[in-house]
XYZ file of C-alpha atoms in Angstrom:
683
model
C 16.671 3.955 -25.275
C 13.523 4.093 -27.333
C 15.868 5.911 -30.012
C 18.385 3.007 -29.794
C 15.551 0.914 -30.407
C 14.044 2.996 -32.788
C 17.844 2.931 -34.591
C 18.492 -1.374 -33.604
C 15.277 -1.180 -35.765
C 16.647 1.368 -39.017
C 19.885 -0.182 -39.238
C 18.318 -3.967 -39.193
C 15.955 -3.000 -42.388
C 19.095 -2.139 -44.109
C 21.270 -4.974 -43.022
C 18.431 -6.384 -44.290
C 17.871 -5.119 -47.838
C 21.701 -5.020 -48.538
C 21.766 -8.577 -47.973
C 19.004 -8.839 -50.581
C 20.912 -6.633 -52.825
C 24.201 -8.967 -52.615
C 21.704 -12.078 -53.132
C 20.426 -10.592 -56.487
C 23.966 -9.625 -57.890
C 25.562 -12.726 -57.534
C 22.474 -13.859 -59.241
C 22.729 -11.771 -62.031
C 26.284 -13.054 -62.308
C 27.759 -9.329 -61.986
C 31.288 -7.701 -61.920
C 33.636 -9.198 -58.988
C 34.068 -5.368 -58.391
C 30.754 -4.397 -58.030
C 29.705 -7.695 -55.366
C 33.048 -7.116 -52.998
C 31.841 -3.284 -53.763
C 28.050 -4.234 -52.232
C 29.945 -7.182 -49.486
C 31.785 -4.648 -48.388
C 28.879 -1.817 -47.935
C 27.033 -5.290 -45.637
C 29.888 -5.467 -43.635
C 30.013 -2.238 -42.701
C 26.106 -2.033 -41.711
C 26.156 -5.377 -39.610
C 29.373 -3.174 -37.542
C 26.883 -0.262 -37.113
C 24.061 -2.743 -35.962
C 26.339 -4.381 -33.755
C 27.387 -1.519 -32.232
C 24.419 -0.493 -31.617
C 23.173 -4.089 -30.301
C 25.751 -3.407 -27.912
C 24.365 -0.236 -26.863
C 21.219 -0.879 -26.267
C 21.884 -4.280 -23.917
C 23.895 -2.322 -22.475
C 21.303 0.687 -21.214
C 18.890 -2.582 -20.178
C 20.982 -5.374 -18.760
C 22.621 -2.242 -16.064
C 19.878 -1.082 -15.037
C 17.877 -4.248 -14.461
C 21.094 -6.168 -12.685
C 21.992 -2.978 -10.576
C 18.017 -3.143 -9.369
C 18.422 -6.674 -8.707
C 21.697 -6.814 -7.480
C 20.665 -4.142 -4.857
C 17.881 -5.812 -3.569
C 19.815 -8.857 -3.587
C 22.392 -7.027 -1.179
C 19.378 -5.518 0.942
C 17.054 -8.797 1.224
C 20.561 -10.734 2.769
C 21.321 -7.591 5.062
C 17.346 -7.708 6.306
C 17.038 -12.081 6.813
C 21.214 -11.998 7.765
C 19.924 -9.070 10.949
C 16.764 -11.099 11.225
C 14.167 -8.208 10.533
C 12.473 -10.747 8.737
C 12.708 -14.138 7.988
C 10.862 -16.714 5.912
C 7.931 -18.658 8.108
C 8.013 -21.571 9.057
C 11.617 -22.177 7.626
C 13.211 -24.625 9.149
C 9.853 -26.451 6.981
C 10.609 -25.663 3.638
C 8.429 -22.042 4.391
C 5.501 -21.312 3.289
C 5.407 -18.675 0.172
C 3.721 -15.475 1.300
C 4.389 -15.569 4.789
C 6.971 -14.128 6.851
C 8.145 -13.707 10.176
C 9.772 -10.120 11.893
C 12.812 -10.734 13.754
C 13.185 -8.048 16.808
C 15.142 -5.548 14.806
C 12.028 -5.750 12.294
C 9.578 -5.896 15.541
C 10.873 -2.625 16.345
C 11.058 -1.206 13.393
C 7.053 -2.287 12.794
C 6.384 -1.013 16.178
C 7.974 2.998 15.714
C 6.203 3.200 13.042
C 2.567 2.256 14.471
C 3.411 3.725 16.958
C 4.349 6.818 14.998
C 0.928 6.500 13.291
C -1.199 6.554 16.192
C 0.804 9.859 17.311
C 0.409 10.829 13.472
C -3.513 10.106 13.056
C -5.490 9.107 15.952
C -3.738 11.288 18.214
C -3.175 14.801 16.078
C -6.528 14.140 14.610
C -8.594 13.176 17.511
C -9.538 10.157 15.930
C -12.009 7.367 17.462
C -9.912 3.656 17.845
C -11.360 0.462 17.533
C -10.460 -2.996 17.442
C -12.653 -5.378 15.706
C -12.111 -9.685 15.588
C -10.015 -11.187 11.797
C -13.070 -13.204 11.786
C -15.916 -11.762 9.776
C -19.431 -13.270 9.149
C -19.960 -14.025 5.989
C -23.074 -11.911 5.508
C -20.884 -8.777 6.623
C -18.495 -9.439 2.999
C -21.687 -10.333 1.536
C -23.221 -6.866 2.025
C -19.362 -4.602 1.768
C -19.063 -6.693 -1.674
C -15.821 -8.955 -1.302
C -17.867 -12.776 -1.297
C -18.696 -11.731 -4.948
C -15.644 -9.415 -6.521
C -12.756 -10.024 -4.395
C -11.223 -12.228 -7.031
C -7.673 -12.424 -8.769
C -7.448 -13.663 -12.245
C -5.939 -17.682 -12.466
C -4.770 -19.955 -14.764
C -3.518 -23.523 -14.338
C -0.494 -25.206 -15.829
C -3.242 -27.667 -18.010
C -1.140 -30.803 -16.786
C 0.370 -30.291 -13.714
C -2.744 -28.268 -12.406
C 0.188 -25.907 -11.392
C -1.967 -22.310 -10.275
C -0.436 -18.704 -11.637
C -2.317 -15.321 -11.347
C -2.671 -14.611 -14.870
C -1.852 -10.760 -14.782
C 1.615 -11.666 -13.719
C 2.133 -14.150 -16.523
C 1.917 -11.185 -18.784
C 3.127 -8.544 -16.787
C 6.821 -10.199 -16.638
C 6.341 -11.836 -20.536
C 6.116 -7.931 -20.928
C 9.146 -6.867 -19.247
C 10.625 -10.247 -20.389
C 10.295 -8.821 -23.804
C 11.044 -5.117 -22.839
C 14.018 -5.854 -20.934
C 16.157 -8.291 -22.778
C 14.594 -8.537 -26.452
C 17.138 -6.903 -28.635
C 15.171 -7.808 -31.601
C 11.582 -6.164 -31.247
C 10.755 -3.047 -33.171
C 9.881 0.162 -31.474
C 6.222 -0.076 -32.462
C 5.631 -3.582 -30.934
C 7.987 -2.314 -27.513
C 5.459 0.228 -27.854
C 2.615 -2.237 -27.390
C 4.159 -3.905 -24.984
C 4.328 -0.922 -22.732
C 0.660 0.068 -23.810
C -0.146 -3.623 -22.754
C 1.448 -3.087 -18.784
C -0.152 0.548 -18.498
C -3.858 -1.506 -19.391
C -3.326 -4.883 -18.840
C -5.414 -3.939 -14.869
C -8.442 -3.371 -16.553
C -8.912 -5.969 -19.082
C -11.611 -8.926 -18.621
C -10.345 -12.437 -18.016
C -11.355 -13.217 -22.103
C -8.825 -9.780 -22.813
C -5.584 -11.281 -20.691
C -7.179 -15.072 -21.958
C -6.510 -13.713 -25.450
C -3.075 -11.761 -24.683
C -1.679 -15.311 -23.179
C -3.186 -17.350 -26.612
C -1.362 -14.261 -28.790
C 1.966 -14.118 -27.294
C 2.756 -17.763 -26.512
C 2.667 -17.462 -22.975
C 3.309 -21.277 -21.343
C 3.497 -22.149 -17.511
C 6.956 -21.057 -16.635
C 8.016 -24.154 -14.443
C 6.849 -26.901 -17.532
C 6.050 -24.843 -20.405
C 3.023 -26.420 -20.747
C -0.203 -25.069 -22.081
C -2.159 -23.067 -19.542
C -6.327 -22.733 -18.852
C -8.064 -19.698 -19.221
C -8.236 -17.569 -16.931
C -10.970 -17.723 -13.942
C -12.179 -15.708 -12.019
C -10.436 -17.017 -7.760
C -11.660 -15.534 -4.497
C -8.763 -14.332 -2.301
C -10.777 -14.400 1.337
C -9.814 -17.558 3.773
C -13.433 -19.554 4.432
C -13.601 -20.711 7.684
C -16.803 -21.186 9.763
C -18.328 -20.145 12.991
C -18.994 -22.682 15.534
C -18.890 -26.202 16.029
C -21.630 -27.264 13.603
C -20.016 -25.134 10.395
C -23.708 -23.223 9.479
C -22.662 -20.497 10.058
C -19.903 -19.435 7.561
C -17.076 -16.584 7.925
C -13.786 -15.252 6.153
C -10.248 -14.034 7.425
C -11.116 -10.256 7.246
C -9.761 -9.019 3.556
C -9.269 -5.335 5.287
C -10.022 -3.880 8.612
C -12.940 -0.981 7.038
C -15.700 -3.474 7.232
C -15.289 -3.453 11.581
C -16.126 0.085 11.489
C -18.509 0.911 9.094
C -21.233 -2.220 11.244
C -20.336 0.582 14.074
C -21.048 4.158 12.625
C -24.190 4.362 14.388
C -22.126 3.061 17.864
C -19.173 5.316 17.426
C -21.804 8.480 16.225
C -23.587 8.352 19.398
C -20.326 8.407 21.471
C -19.135 11.154 19.472
C -22.608 13.217 20.647
C -24.017 13.223 17.020
C -21.678 15.330 15.677
C -19.623 15.052 12.443
C -17.219 14.769 11.018
C -15.269 12.234 12.879
C -13.443 9.904 12.273
C -12.225 6.159 13.390
C -8.924 4.547 13.253
C -8.618 0.701 13.006
C -4.573 -1.146 12.969
C -4.520 -5.463 12.914
C -4.526 -7.966 10.990
C -5.478 -8.456 7.566
C -5.258 -11.282 5.269
C -5.398 -12.817 1.346
C -4.742 -15.970 0.075
C -2.698 -15.254 -2.510
C -2.051 -16.917 -5.903
C 1.437 -17.139 -6.137
C 2.545 -14.642 -3.508
C 6.190 -13.152 -4.831
C 8.122 -9.673 -3.964
C 9.119 -10.165 -0.325
C 7.079 -8.258 2.383
C 5.097 -6.399 -0.722
C 2.778 -9.452 -1.100
C 1.805 -11.490 1.254
C -1.032 -13.685 2.882
C -1.159 -11.866 6.288
C -0.490 -9.016 6.725
C -0.869 -5.360 9.189
C -3.095 -2.409 7.716
C -3.843 1.573 9.487
C -6.875 2.143 8.223
C -8.937 5.726 8.477
C -13.426 6.102 7.606
C -13.393 9.611 7.958
C -17.282 10.313 8.215
C -18.890 13.577 6.118
C -21.454 16.010 5.098
C -21.650 15.000 1.476
C -22.787 18.101 1.031
C -20.284 19.437 2.741
C -16.307 18.425 2.243
C -14.251 21.090 3.364
C -11.939 20.663 5.789
C -10.881 22.753 8.903
C -7.570 22.938 8.291
C -7.027 22.314 4.883
C -4.395 25.317 4.808
C -2.082 23.564 7.053
C -0.882 21.313 4.232
C -1.979 23.710 1.188
C 1.186 24.440 0.387
C 2.835 21.417 0.518
C 4.018 20.732 -3.027
C 5.366 17.255 -3.725
C 5.049 14.802 -6.863
C 1.757 13.945 -8.278
C 0.610 11.993 -11.109
C -3.004 13.343 -12.541
C -4.865 10.916 -14.647
C -4.808 13.637 -17.154
C -0.744 13.205 -17.603
C -1.228 9.527 -17.483
C -3.038 9.466 -20.458
C -1.212 11.607 -22.668
C 2.020 9.647 -21.572
C 3.463 12.448 -19.195
C 5.241 11.812 -15.773
C 4.693 13.074 -12.726
C 5.130 16.290 -11.869
C 5.502 18.497 -8.601
C 1.576 20.458 -8.065
C 0.979 22.339 -4.860
C -1.725 20.725 -2.668
C -4.427 23.740 -2.448
C -3.234 24.351 -5.950
C -5.251 21.308 -7.000
C -7.540 21.341 -4.991
C -8.645 24.521 -6.139
C -8.473 23.295 -10.109
C -10.630 20.369 -8.826
C -7.864 18.072 -9.665
C -8.502 16.738 -6.202
C -11.939 16.591 -5.748
C -12.663 18.392 -2.217
C -11.001 19.741 0.945
C -10.558 16.842 3.154
C -9.183 14.396 0.277
C -6.674 16.561 -0.491
C -6.195 17.239 3.213
C -5.507 14.065 3.856
C -3.159 13.319 1.210
C -1.092 16.076 2.044
C -1.056 14.313 5.805
C -0.080 11.282 4.007
C 2.002 12.800 2.780
C 4.190 14.303 5.581
C 4.062 10.401 7.404
C 5.616 9.198 4.775
C 8.547 11.608 4.561
C 9.178 11.834 7.939
C 9.463 8.494 8.500
C 11.739 8.535 5.935
C 10.961 7.573 2.902
C 12.716 9.910 -0.109
C 10.082 12.338 -1.603
C 11.814 12.454 -4.760
C 10.934 8.761 -5.433
C 6.710 9.320 -3.729
C 4.054 10.194 -5.728
C 0.235 10.419 -5.593
C -0.942 8.805 -8.612
C -4.804 9.575 -9.742
C -6.859 6.028 -10.267
C -8.051 6.821 -13.772
C -11.699 6.006 -14.656
C -11.577 2.607 -15.266
C -9.777 2.050 -12.331
C -12.119 3.547 -10.005
C -15.194 1.832 -8.254
C -18.611 3.078 -9.484
C -18.694 4.566 -6.192
C -16.013 6.446 -5.412
C -15.752 9.742 -6.071
C -12.001 10.716 -6.297
C -9.279 8.316 -5.759
C -5.331 8.925 -5.023
C -2.346 6.087 -4.524
C 0.677 7.101 -2.618
C 3.208 4.946 -4.684
C 6.898 4.701 -3.434
C 9.118 3.633 -5.596
C 11.310 0.742 -5.282
C 13.624 -2.276 -6.812
C 10.065 -3.380 -8.166
C 8.856 -0.153 -9.573
C 6.444 1.851 -8.822
C 4.307 0.225 -5.328
C 1.242 1.270 -4.117
C 1.428 1.962 0.026
C -1.148 4.222 0.451
C -4.714 4.116 -1.178
C -6.690 7.807 -0.041
C -10.317 7.052 -1.296
C -13.643 8.687 -1.450
C -15.854 6.303 -1.154
C -18.887 8.290 -0.967
C -21.673 6.492 1.096
C -21.384 3.283 -0.729
C -20.337 1.080 2.626
C -22.896 2.927 4.815
C -26.044 2.317 2.664
C -24.569 -1.097 1.603
C -24.449 -2.634 5.090
C -28.082 -0.628 5.640
C -29.985 -2.095 3.096
C -28.288 -5.534 4.177
C -28.307 -5.188 8.128
C -32.256 -3.161 8.278
C -30.089 -0.731 10.848
C -29.894 2.355 9.610
C -26.464 3.988 9.307
C -27.139 7.913 9.156
C -26.367 11.024 10.359
C -28.367 13.851 11.379
C -28.429 17.828 10.677
C -30.580 20.228 13.021
C -32.467 23.150 10.893
C -32.089 26.655 11.371
C -35.850 26.607 9.850
C -38.445 23.235 9.304
C -39.210 22.475 6.090
C -42.764 20.940 4.487
C -42.160 17.771 3.180
C -44.054 14.812 1.247
C -41.638 11.419 3.451
C -42.497 7.666 2.790
C -44.207 6.018 6.024
C -43.759 2.292 5.529
C -46.153 1.007 8.423
C -45.750 -3.049 9.318
C -48.810 -4.466 10.819
C -46.631 -6.662 13.617
C -50.162 -8.497 14.545
C -50.508 -9.855 11.096
C -46.821 -10.097 10.642
C -46.033 -12.466 13.420
C -49.048 -14.914 13.200
C -48.079 -15.370 9.431
C -44.422 -15.391 10.610
C -43.199 -15.909 14.026
C -39.506 -16.405 15.144
C -39.508 -14.402 12.128
C -41.187 -11.599 12.336
C -38.934 -9.552 13.451
C -36.476 -9.941 10.519
C -39.681 -8.923 8.293
C -40.423 -5.825 10.094
C -36.930 -4.749 9.888
C -36.637 -5.984 5.992
C -40.264 -3.702 5.122
C -38.838 -0.713 7.012
C -35.301 -0.840 5.380
C -37.327 -0.245 1.744
C -36.240 2.650 -0.426
C -38.676 4.668 -1.935
C -38.816 3.382 -5.598
C -39.093 -0.254 -4.258
C -41.971 0.405 -1.446
C -44.228 2.490 -4.146
C -44.117 -1.093 -5.833
C -44.650 -3.135 -3.133
C -47.574 -0.681 -2.577
C -48.537 -0.887 -6.529
C -48.704 -4.647 -6.958
C -50.397 -5.411 -3.648
C -53.325 -3.075 -4.795
C -53.519 -4.460 -7.730
C -52.706 -8.713 -6.523
C -52.877 -7.903 -3.058
C -50.116 -10.052 -2.825
C -45.947 -9.963 -3.545
C -42.868 -11.953 -3.210
C -40.364 -10.535 -1.556
C -36.571 -10.690 -0.501
C -35.339 -10.481 3.235
C -32.461 -10.489 3.320
C -31.359 -10.968 6.643
C -33.532 -14.890 6.113
C -32.372 -15.029 2.748
C -35.361 -15.774 1.437
C -38.715 -14.628 -0.500
C -41.721 -14.362 1.527
C -45.061 -13.911 0.450
C -46.525 -10.055 1.696
C -50.060 -9.377 2.080
C -52.235 -7.010 1.330
C -53.005 -6.658 5.260
C -49.494 -7.017 6.353
C -48.428 -3.583 6.330
C -49.200 -0.107 5.213
C -47.283 2.359 2.987
C -48.484 5.501 1.655
C -47.032 8.826 1.567
C -47.801 12.046 3.421
C -46.948 15.538 3.521
C -44.715 16.656 7.238
C -42.608 19.335 9.229
C -38.863 18.638 9.427
C -37.007 19.850 11.440
C -33.726 18.392 11.129
C -32.140 16.632 8.155
C -31.664 12.856 8.134
C -28.820 11.928 5.327
C -26.204 9.228 4.905
C -22.538 10.726 5.771
C -19.739 10.042 2.929
C -16.443 8.274 3.614
C -12.818 9.438 2.727
C -10.764 6.544 3.909
C -7.096 6.710 3.879
C -5.824 2.814 3.427
C -1.784 2.136 4.838
C -0.095 -1.268 3.772
C 2.061 -1.262 6.446
C 4.427 -4.140 5.558
C 4.490 -2.200 2.170
C 5.488 0.642 3.855
C 8.375 -0.584 5.853
C 9.868 -2.454 2.581
C 9.736 0.021 0.973
C 11.903 2.148 3.773
C 14.476 -0.248 4.074
C 15.292 0.083 0.186
C 15.786 4.019 0.646
C 17.363 4.275 3.689
C 19.892 1.433 2.695
C 23.509 1.807 1.136
C 26.880 0.888 2.068
C 30.551 2.455 2.498
C 33.732 1.209 2.479
C 35.631 0.336 6.168
C 38.338 2.559 7.090
C 40.370 0.201 5.197
C 38.517 0.285 1.671
C 39.136 -3.016 1.463
C 35.057 -3.507 1.839
C 31.693 -1.990 1.604
C 29.711 -2.115 4.802
C 25.893 -1.761 4.839
C 24.435 0.797 6.348
C 20.792 1.396 7.097
C 20.010 5.491 7.978
C 16.575 5.144 9.835
C 15.940 8.490 11.618
C 15.876 8.094 14.831
C 12.414 8.206 14.775
C 11.974 4.336 13.474
C 15.200 2.822 14.390
C 14.423 -0.538 16.188
C 17.772 0.605 18.433
C 18.167 4.285 19.213
C 21.194 3.719 20.977
C 24.469 1.170 21.385
C 26.839 1.746 24.938
C 30.101 0.491 24.258
C 32.995 0.479 27.279
C 35.991 1.162 25.138
C 37.970 -2.401 26.420
C 37.087 -4.906 29.060
C 37.178 -3.155 32.056
C 35.009 -3.064 34.977
C 35.458 0.597 35.761
C 34.226 1.416 32.519
C 31.330 -1.563 32.308
C 29.860 0.116 35.521
C 30.119 3.071 33.671
C 28.113 1.936 31.110
C 25.672 0.618 33.798
C 24.653 3.545 35.028
C 24.106 4.736 31.175
C 21.947 2.360 30.709
C 20.286 2.543 33.348
C 19.062 6.297 32.781
C 18.029 5.670 28.983
C 15.741 2.614 29.862
C 14.557 5.444 32.359
C 13.467 8.100 29.675
C 12.333 5.583 27.629
C 15.068 4.902 24.981
C 16.011 1.516 23.431
C 19.664 0.365 23.599
C 22.008 -2.163 23.717
C 25.154 -2.665 25.901
C 27.502 -4.300 23.838
C 30.970 -5.628 26.249
C 32.508 -7.714 23.838
C 36.038 -8.079 23.577
C 35.774 -7.305 19.314
C 36.749 -3.697 18.118
C 35.059 -0.624 18.649
C 35.375 -0.027 14.569
C 33.553 -3.847 14.390
C 31.790 -2.835 17.122
C 30.134 0.365 15.579
C 29.566 -1.411 12.079
C 27.822 -3.997 13.779
C 25.012 -1.589 14.573
C 24.634 0.891 11.509
C 23.772 -1.932 9.790
C 21.054 -2.805 12.242
C 20.363 1.301 11.324
C 21.800 2.517 15.092
C 21.837 6.383 14.756
C 24.386 6.939 18.147
C 26.665 4.647 19.920
C 28.530 5.957 23.695
C 31.525 4.944 23.868
C 32.667 4.747 27.669
C 36.094 5.183 27.999
C 35.663 7.033 30.989
C 34.183 7.354 34.382
C 33.464 11.172 33.509
C 32.909 11.826 29.895
C 31.941 9.805 26.896
C 32.257 10.480 23.025
C 29.055 9.966 21.588
C 29.147 8.835 17.702
C 26.881 9.472 14.812
C 25.930 6.874 12.277
C 25.597 9.181 9.017
C 27.924 11.483 9.444
C 30.162 9.172 12.136
C 31.345 12.504 13.285
C 32.035 12.182 17.340
C 31.368 14.350 20.168
C 32.712 14.442 23.703
C 30.140 15.172 26.945
C 29.786 14.316 30.609
C 28.908 11.216 31.883
C 25.891 12.761 33.356
C 25.350 14.535 30.374
C 24.792 11.507 27.786
C 21.309 10.424 27.968
C 19.828 13.546 28.024
C 21.363 14.259 24.689
C 20.371 11.046 23.146
C 17.049 11.487 24.333
C 16.607 14.737 22.907
C 18.247 13.996 19.702
C 15.967 10.578 18.538
C 13.058 12.500 20.119
C 13.278 15.300 17.451
C 14.237 17.756 20.371
C 17.296 18.627 18.522
C 19.200 18.064 15.562
C 22.842 16.386 15.613
C 23.593 19.876 14.351
C 22.855 21.408 17.541
C 24.437 18.466 19.608
C 27.598 19.170 17.281
C 27.241 23.002 17.709
C 26.808 22.268 21.588
C 29.957 20.302 22.863
C 33.553 19.596 21.745
C 34.187 17.208 19.220
C 35.864 14.498 19.209
C 38.217 12.202 16.377
C 36.564 9.257 15.219
C 39.945 8.256 13.058
C 41.445 6.546 15.336
C 38.561 3.364 15.879
C 36.078 3.991 12.724
C 36.115 0.531 11.346
């Protein structure tokens, strides 16, 4: 495409130059033959320019049109078959809110069930379930109250709000996809803007919006300068309104504040992991992209607590040989693309910071591929230095390619000790781990001894808050207080749980350093955090599993979701071939046996042709169909190959159960049972 842009730019310059030649010849009254020759060359150059324009238009337009047409087909099918629909539809709906219908609920339940199996059960994690409503003080400590923002602009006349970076992104993409006149240099500039946009300050973002003349999409009115908008839904706890809170924007904080109890529950041993599945809420400015950007969504998050001095992982060898698409920051900075890298080598070279982080990257890869995500359209992208939080040691996103481009679906971050330190400081409760030392050692320790009698006289009911804050001081803060008390006899001290300064006098606290023997090491654990956006994973799964195939007659394309049995909303359908009491009784026997082994299924006794019934269930992604055409044996049809085998009535439920639970493949079934011709019945 870039070659075509350069060629178009050259042709445009040639046309302009030749046009000037023609005008100059006419102005100088040159000979008619000379002018005619110059005009002929100009027309030839114009034809060449037009041909390149058409090529460029085709290469841009086809890709964009095909993506949009494919997406529309997927979304139409999902809504028509009730996988999901806009919430409150009869009232016009609310952007960014969606309801999952029966098959959507089943897919989500299957994804979460496998997530529990793959992570919580196989890794012996501790599962918790914390409230969605969170007190302000918790989210103040975590930084969400001050920093959980997106930049917003307003239509200066109507007041309509837009997300500033989305407007700039749309402008750049629109220019790159539809404007044939932009030069190769301008195209490179717009691509560069798209690459670094996330790191723009509000001033830089505002400057670009002004430079490109971007206006409100609906009215073309001028836009305000960008300003931050906090994405959390605010509420209050209790009827008085004096205790502010928020709907949680993530599930992680509930795990961090429970660290002390979970650590004791785990026998005071590290490493250990806690996990939580639950709803989170973000008041998106202008949500779009369907299930990819919503205001209420399901998260599944893991907080793996580990000794910061030992981030090795005993099971790393199980994933070390995996090879998949990785996109380290060096390749991103130098304009390269993702390439297949062996995970063990990436950790050995330091591309991935440590074994535990690498282990979870490998486990996330296996989880997504088992769900049905195409491994060729899955990559792990390392955060650039300017994307990472100052406290993070390393961070990788599992990105899945969809019709919207590469979508971040899982974040896997080494967050160091930031979260536990922040909550320790704000709450006054030490969130630490201990390690017994093989040999005791002499160390100089800070000793803070609040004089509770004096503090009680001065602060009465607030004494406990002041004592906890004094004891939670770090060494630098404590020694500074000691020096001020010795020189002035009094110091102003901020008590976070009271959210105000208090006056501490010399007789209220004793601060010193004493040498003492230590028999254990006390430290704040580091946290490795894999965080899964379940709705995003499910939408990408829908796209990766969706396809069409011609009907038997060939006059229409039939939709099919090729879900692996693991996530399929219904594992099996049971069809009596015709409306016949004998066949229907046999179908009920099979249904009872399927239910007894926990296989989700559906009986269809409508008089519709068997081919149409197959097509209907293919569109729901049902992997297997049992057709009852006798009271002694049945056929089992596999969705993707449309192949059928003949099995006895008694064996049917057992075969379906073995395939859907992964104990047998369809190839095993095909090799074990007589084949049955499907030509007569498939639509």
